[in-house]
Short mmCIF file of C-alpha atoms in Angstrom, two decimals:
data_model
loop_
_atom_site.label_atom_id
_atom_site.label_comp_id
_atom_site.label_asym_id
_atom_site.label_seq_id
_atom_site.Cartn_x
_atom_site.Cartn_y
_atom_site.Cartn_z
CA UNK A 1 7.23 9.03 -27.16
CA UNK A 2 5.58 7.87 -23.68
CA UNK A 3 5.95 4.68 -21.64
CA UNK A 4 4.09 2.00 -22.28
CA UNK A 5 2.91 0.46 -19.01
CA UNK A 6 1.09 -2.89 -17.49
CA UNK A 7 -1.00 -3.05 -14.59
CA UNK A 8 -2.22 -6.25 -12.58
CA UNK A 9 -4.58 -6.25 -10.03
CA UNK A 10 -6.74 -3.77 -11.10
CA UNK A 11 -10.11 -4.73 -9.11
CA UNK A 12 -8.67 -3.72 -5.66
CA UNK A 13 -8.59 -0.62 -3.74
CA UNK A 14 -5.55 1.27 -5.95
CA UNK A 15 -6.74 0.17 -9.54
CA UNK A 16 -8.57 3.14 -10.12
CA UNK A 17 -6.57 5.62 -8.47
CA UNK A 18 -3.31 4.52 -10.21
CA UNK A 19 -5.84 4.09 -13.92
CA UNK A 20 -6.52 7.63 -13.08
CA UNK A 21 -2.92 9.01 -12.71
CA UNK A 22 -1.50 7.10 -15.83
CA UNK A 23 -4.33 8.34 -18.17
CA UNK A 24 -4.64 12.24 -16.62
CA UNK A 25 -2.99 15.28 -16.12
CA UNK A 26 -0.15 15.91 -15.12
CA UNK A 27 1.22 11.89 -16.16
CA UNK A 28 -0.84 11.58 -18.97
CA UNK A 29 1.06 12.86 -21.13
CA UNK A 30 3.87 10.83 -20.30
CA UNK A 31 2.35 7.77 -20.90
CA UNK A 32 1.90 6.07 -24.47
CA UNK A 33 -0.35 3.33 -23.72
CA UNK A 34 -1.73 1.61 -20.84
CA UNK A 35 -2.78 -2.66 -20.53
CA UNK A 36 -4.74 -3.63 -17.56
CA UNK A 37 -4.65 -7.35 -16.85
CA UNK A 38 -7.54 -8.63 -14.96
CA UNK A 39 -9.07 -12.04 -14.02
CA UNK A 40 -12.45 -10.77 -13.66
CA UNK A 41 -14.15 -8.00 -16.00
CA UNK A 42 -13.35 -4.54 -14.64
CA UNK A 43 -15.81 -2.89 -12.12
CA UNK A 44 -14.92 0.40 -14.36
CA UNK A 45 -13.55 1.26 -17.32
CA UNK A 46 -11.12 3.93 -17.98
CA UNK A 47 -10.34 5.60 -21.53
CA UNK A 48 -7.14 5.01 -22.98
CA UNK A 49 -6.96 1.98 -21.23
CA UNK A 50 -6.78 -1.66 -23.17
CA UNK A 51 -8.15 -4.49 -20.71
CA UNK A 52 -7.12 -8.27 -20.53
CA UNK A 53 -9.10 -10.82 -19.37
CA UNK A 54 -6.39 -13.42 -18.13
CA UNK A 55 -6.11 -15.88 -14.16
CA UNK A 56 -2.34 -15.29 -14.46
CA UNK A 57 -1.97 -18.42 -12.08
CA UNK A 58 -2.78 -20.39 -15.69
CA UNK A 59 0.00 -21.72 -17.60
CA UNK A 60 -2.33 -21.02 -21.59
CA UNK A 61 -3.32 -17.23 -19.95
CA UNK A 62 0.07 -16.71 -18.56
CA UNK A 63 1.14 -16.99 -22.17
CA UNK A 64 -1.27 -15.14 -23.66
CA UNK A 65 -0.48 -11.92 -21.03
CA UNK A 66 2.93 -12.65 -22.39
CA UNK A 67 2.25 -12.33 -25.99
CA UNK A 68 -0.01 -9.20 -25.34
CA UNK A 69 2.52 -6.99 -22.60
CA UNK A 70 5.51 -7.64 -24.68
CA UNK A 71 7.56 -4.59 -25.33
CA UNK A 72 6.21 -2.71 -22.30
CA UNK A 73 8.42 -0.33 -20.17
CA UNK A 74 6.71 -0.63 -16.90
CA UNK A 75 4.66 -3.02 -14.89
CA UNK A 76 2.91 -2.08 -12.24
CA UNK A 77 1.07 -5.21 -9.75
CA UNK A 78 -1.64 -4.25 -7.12
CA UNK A 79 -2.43 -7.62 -6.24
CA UNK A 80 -3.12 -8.68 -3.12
CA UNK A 81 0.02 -11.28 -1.42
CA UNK A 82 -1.52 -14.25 -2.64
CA UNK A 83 1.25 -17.10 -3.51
CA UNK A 84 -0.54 -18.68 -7.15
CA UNK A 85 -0.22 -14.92 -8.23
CA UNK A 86 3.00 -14.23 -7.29
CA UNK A 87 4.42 -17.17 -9.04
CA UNK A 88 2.35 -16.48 -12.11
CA UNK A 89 4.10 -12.79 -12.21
CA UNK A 90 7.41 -14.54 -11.71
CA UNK A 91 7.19 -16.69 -14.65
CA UNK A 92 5.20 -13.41 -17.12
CA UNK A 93 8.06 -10.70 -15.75
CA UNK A 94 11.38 -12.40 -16.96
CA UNK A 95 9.88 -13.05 -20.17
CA UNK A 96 8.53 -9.64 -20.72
CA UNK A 97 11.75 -7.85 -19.56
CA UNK A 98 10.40 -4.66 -18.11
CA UNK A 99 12.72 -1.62 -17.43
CA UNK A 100 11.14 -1.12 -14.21
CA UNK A 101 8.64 -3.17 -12.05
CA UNK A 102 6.73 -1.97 -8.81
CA UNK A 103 5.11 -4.72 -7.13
CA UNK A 104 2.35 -4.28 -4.53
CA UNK A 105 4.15 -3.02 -1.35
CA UNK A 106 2.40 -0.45 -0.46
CA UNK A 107 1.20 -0.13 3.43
CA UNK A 108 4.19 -0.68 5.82
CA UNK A 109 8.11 -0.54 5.09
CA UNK A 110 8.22 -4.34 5.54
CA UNK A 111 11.92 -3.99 6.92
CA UNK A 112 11.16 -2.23 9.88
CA UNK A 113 7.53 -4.29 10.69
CA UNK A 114 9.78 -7.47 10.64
CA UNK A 115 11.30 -5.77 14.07
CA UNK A 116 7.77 -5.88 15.75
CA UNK A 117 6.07 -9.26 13.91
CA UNK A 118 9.29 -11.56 12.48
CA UNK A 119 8.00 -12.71 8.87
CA UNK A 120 5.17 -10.36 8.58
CA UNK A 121 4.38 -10.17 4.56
CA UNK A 122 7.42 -12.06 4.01
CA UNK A 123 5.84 -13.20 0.72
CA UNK A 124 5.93 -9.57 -0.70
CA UNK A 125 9.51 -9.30 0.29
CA UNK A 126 10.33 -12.92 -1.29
CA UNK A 127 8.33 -11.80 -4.09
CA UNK A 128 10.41 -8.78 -4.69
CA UNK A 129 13.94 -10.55 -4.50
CA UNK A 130 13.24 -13.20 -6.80
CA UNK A 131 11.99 -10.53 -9.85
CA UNK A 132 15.33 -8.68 -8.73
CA UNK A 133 17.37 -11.94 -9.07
CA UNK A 134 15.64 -12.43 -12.63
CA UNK A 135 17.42 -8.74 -13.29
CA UNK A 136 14.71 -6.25 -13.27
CA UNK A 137 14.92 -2.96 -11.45
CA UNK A 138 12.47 -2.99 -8.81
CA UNK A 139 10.64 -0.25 -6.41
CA UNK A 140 9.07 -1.29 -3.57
CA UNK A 141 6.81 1.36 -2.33
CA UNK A 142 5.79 2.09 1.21
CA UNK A 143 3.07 4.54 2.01
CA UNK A 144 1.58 3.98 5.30
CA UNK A 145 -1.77 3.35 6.57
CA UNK A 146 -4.39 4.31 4.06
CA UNK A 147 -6.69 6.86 5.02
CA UNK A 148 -10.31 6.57 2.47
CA UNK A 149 -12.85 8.78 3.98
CA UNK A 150 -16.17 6.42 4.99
CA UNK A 151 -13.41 3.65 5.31
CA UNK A 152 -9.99 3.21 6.42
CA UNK A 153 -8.55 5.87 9.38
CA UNK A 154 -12.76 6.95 9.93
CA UNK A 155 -14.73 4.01 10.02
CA UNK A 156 -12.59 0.79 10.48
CA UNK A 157 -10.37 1.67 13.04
CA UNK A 158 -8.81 -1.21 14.71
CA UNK A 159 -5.32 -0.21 13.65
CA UNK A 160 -5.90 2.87 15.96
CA UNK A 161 -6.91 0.83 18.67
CA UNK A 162 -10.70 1.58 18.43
CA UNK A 163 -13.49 -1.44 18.54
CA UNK A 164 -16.38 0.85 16.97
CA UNK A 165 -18.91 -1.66 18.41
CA UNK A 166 -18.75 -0.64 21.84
CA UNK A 167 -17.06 3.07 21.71
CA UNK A 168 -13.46 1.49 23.08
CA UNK A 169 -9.63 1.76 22.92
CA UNK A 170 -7.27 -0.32 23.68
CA UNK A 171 -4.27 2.28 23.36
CA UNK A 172 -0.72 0.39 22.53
CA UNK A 173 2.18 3.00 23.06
CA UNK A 174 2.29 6.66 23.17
CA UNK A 175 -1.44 8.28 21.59
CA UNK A 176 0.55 10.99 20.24
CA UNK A 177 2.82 9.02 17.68
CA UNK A 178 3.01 10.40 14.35
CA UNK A 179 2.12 8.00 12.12
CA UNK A 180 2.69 7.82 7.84
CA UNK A 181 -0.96 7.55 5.94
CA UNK A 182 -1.13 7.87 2.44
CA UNK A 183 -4.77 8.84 0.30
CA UNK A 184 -5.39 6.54 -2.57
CA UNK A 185 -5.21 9.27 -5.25
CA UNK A 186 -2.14 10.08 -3.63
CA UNK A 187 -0.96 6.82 -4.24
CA UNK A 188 -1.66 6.36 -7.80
CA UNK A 189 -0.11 9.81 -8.43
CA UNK A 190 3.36 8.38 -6.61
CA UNK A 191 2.79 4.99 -8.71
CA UNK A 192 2.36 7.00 -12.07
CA UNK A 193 5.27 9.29 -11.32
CA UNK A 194 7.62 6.56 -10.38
CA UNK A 195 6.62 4.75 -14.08
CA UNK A 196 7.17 8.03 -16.08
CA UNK A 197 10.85 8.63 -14.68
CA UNK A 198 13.06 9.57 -17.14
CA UNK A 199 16.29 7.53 -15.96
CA UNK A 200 15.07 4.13 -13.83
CA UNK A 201 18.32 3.52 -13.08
CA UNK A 202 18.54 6.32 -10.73
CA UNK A 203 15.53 5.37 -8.69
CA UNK A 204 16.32 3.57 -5.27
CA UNK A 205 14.93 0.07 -4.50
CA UNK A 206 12.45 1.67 -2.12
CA UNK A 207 10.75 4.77 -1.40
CA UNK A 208 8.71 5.44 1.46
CA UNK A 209 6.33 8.28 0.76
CA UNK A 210 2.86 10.05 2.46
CA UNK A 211 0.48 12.23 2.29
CA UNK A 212 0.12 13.04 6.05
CA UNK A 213 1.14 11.88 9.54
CA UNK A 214 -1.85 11.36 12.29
CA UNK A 215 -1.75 10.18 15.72
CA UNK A 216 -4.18 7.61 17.50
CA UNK A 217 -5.77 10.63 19.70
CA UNK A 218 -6.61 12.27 16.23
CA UNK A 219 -7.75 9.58 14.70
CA UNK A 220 -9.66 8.23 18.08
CA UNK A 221 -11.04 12.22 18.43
CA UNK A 222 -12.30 11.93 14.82
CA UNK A 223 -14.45 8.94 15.05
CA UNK A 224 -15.50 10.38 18.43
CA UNK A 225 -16.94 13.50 16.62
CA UNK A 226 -18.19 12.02 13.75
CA UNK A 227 -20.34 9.51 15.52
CA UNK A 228 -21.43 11.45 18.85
CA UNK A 229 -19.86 8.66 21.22
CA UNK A 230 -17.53 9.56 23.70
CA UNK A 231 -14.45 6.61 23.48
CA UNK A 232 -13.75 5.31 26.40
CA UNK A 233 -9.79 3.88 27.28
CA UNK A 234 -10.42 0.41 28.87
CA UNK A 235 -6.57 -0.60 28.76
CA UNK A 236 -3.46 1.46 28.18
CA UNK A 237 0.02 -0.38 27.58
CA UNK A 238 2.93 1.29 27.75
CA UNK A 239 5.68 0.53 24.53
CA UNK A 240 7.45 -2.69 25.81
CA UNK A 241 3.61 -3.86 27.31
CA UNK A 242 2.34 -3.81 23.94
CA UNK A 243 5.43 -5.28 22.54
CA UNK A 244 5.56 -8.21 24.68
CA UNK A 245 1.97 -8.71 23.76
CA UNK A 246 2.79 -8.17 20.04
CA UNK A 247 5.40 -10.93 20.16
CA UNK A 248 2.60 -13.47 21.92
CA UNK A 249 0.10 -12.79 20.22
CA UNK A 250 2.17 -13.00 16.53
CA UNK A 251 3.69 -16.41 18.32
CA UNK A 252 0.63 -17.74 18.16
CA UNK A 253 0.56 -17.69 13.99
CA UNK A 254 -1.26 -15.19 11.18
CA UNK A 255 -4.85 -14.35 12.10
CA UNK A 256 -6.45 -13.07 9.38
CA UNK A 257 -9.01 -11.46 11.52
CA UNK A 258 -6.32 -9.71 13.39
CA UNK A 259 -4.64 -7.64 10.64
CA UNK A 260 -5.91 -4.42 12.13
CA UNK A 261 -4.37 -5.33 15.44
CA UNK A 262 -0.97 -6.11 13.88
CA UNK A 263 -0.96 -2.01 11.83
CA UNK A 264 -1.12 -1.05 15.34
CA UNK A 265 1.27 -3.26 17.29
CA UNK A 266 3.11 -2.17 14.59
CA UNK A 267 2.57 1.79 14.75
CA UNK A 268 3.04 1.55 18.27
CA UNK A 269 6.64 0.98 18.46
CA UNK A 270 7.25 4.15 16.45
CA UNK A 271 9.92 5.59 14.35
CA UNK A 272 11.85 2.72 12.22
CA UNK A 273 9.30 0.23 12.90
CA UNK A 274 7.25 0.14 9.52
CA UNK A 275 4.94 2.76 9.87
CA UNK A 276 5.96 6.07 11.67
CA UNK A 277 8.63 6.98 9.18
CA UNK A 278 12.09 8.11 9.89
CA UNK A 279 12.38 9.99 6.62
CA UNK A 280 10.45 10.26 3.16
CA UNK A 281 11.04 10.06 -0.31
CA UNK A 282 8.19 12.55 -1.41
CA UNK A 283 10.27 15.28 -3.00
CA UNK A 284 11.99 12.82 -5.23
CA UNK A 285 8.43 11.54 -6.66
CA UNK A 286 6.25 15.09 -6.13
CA UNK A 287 8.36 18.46 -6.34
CA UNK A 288 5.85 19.65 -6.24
CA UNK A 289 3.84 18.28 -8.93
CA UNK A 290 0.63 17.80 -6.89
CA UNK A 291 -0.67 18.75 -2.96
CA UNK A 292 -0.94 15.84 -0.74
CA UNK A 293 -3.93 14.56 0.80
CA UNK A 294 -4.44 15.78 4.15
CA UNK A 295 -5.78 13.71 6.76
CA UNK A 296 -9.97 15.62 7.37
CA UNK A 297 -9.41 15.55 11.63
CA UNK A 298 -12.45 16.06 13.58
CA UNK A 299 -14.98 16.23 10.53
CA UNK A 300 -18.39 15.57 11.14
#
């Protein structure tokens, strides 16, 4: 007997690392059957996975992802924070009465962010509570900054303080700060091993997990290397500088545009601020199961 298990969002970046981990070794095995809810066919299809066609924000498809999750163990949502989403998942999750839910918190430990920017992705925390109040266990899961080589941590950099248009960094705080980045696969593999727990009950309401810590100068000497440009520091704040400037800038209301500004604002005030962790949680989902993703510094 395996858990049964529910994923929405499966289009984004962690669908098919987390498809991956449920329907492989070493969670595989663990797992009796897996639904995918989508609201737009699947760019890929995994085996042993049944797919949904559904806009959960719809009161007739809401219904219908009802009728077809029922009975599951586990639901798993890698949506992005959008608000029609959130409230369709509030009114599917009480009615399917999962034994464990992990919503889509993954990036920074919200807690300690809301230090640096007041509010920032308060809808994922709201989101949480209100499943909680509806009396399902739920995990939140942070995991850092992503790391994807060809994407996130080598070629968009702003949360490192690089503008890759004209070989610059603005440096926020001290360059050396370790900060908590997670791989994708890495990811899915924490996401699947959470679901296949043997006792929810004894999982804590968050984890923070990662595969790696990097600083700015690594990540900064990276992109150096792998594109032949020499970076060059046009403006250096010290930690309260770039926190005054966090708090004026956030004052000012969410810029989309921004977001890779705020991860470093963020970073920069270091440990217990969201994303340089004070402690980890990766024993209790990998002893030592699988071999974290390292962080490829200066690869060319």
């Amino acid at each position: 007997m395996g858990v049964n298990v529910a994923v929405f969002g499966i289009n984004g970046l962690l669908g098919g690392p987390v498809l991956e981990a449920l329907t492989t070794t070493p969670f595989g095995s663990k797992v009796a059957s897996v639904k995918a809810i989508t609201r737009s066919q699947p760019k890929e299809k995994w085996d042993k996975v049944d797919y949904i066609v559904a806009d959960i924000t719809k009161a007739d498809d809401q219904k219908k992802v009802v009728d077809a999750i029922k009975g599951v163990d586990v639901i798993i949502g890698l949506n992005a924070p959008d608000a029609s989403v959130y409230s369709g998942l509030e009114a599917i999750i009480p009615q399917v009465k999962p034994k464990l839910y992990v919503p889509s918190q993954f990036g920074a430990e919200l807690a300690g962010a809301q230090k640096v920017l007041p509010g920032f992705l308060q809808p994922k925390v709201d989101h949480s509570n209100k499943v909680r109040k509806d009396g399902i266990k739920v995990v939140d899961v942070s995991t850092g900054l992503f790391i994807v080589p060809g994407s996130f941590a080598y070629e968009f950099v702003p949360q490192f303080g690089i503008n890759a248009e004209d070989a610059t960094v603005t440096q926020r705080g001290d360059a050396n700060t370790p900060i908590s980045v997670s791989a994708l696969e890495d990811v899915g593999k924490v996401v699947a091993s959470i679901a296949t727990t043997a006792d929810y009950s004894k999982l804590p309401d968050s984890l923070r997990v990662r595969s790696d810590q990097v600083t700015f100068a690594e990540v900064q000497e990276t992109w150096s290397n792998n594109h032949g440009k020499k970076l060059n520091v046009v403006k250096q704040l010290s930690l309260d500088e770039a926190r005054e400037e966090a708090a004026d800038i956030w004052g000012k209301g969410f810029d989309p545009s921004k977001f890779g500004y705020y991860l470093q604002a963020i970073a920069s005030q270091g440990s217990g601020k969201g994303l340089v962790f004070e402690s980890v949680d990766n024993d209790l989902v990998n002893p030592g199961t699988w071999e974290w993703t390292k962080y490829k510094r200066n690869t060319n």
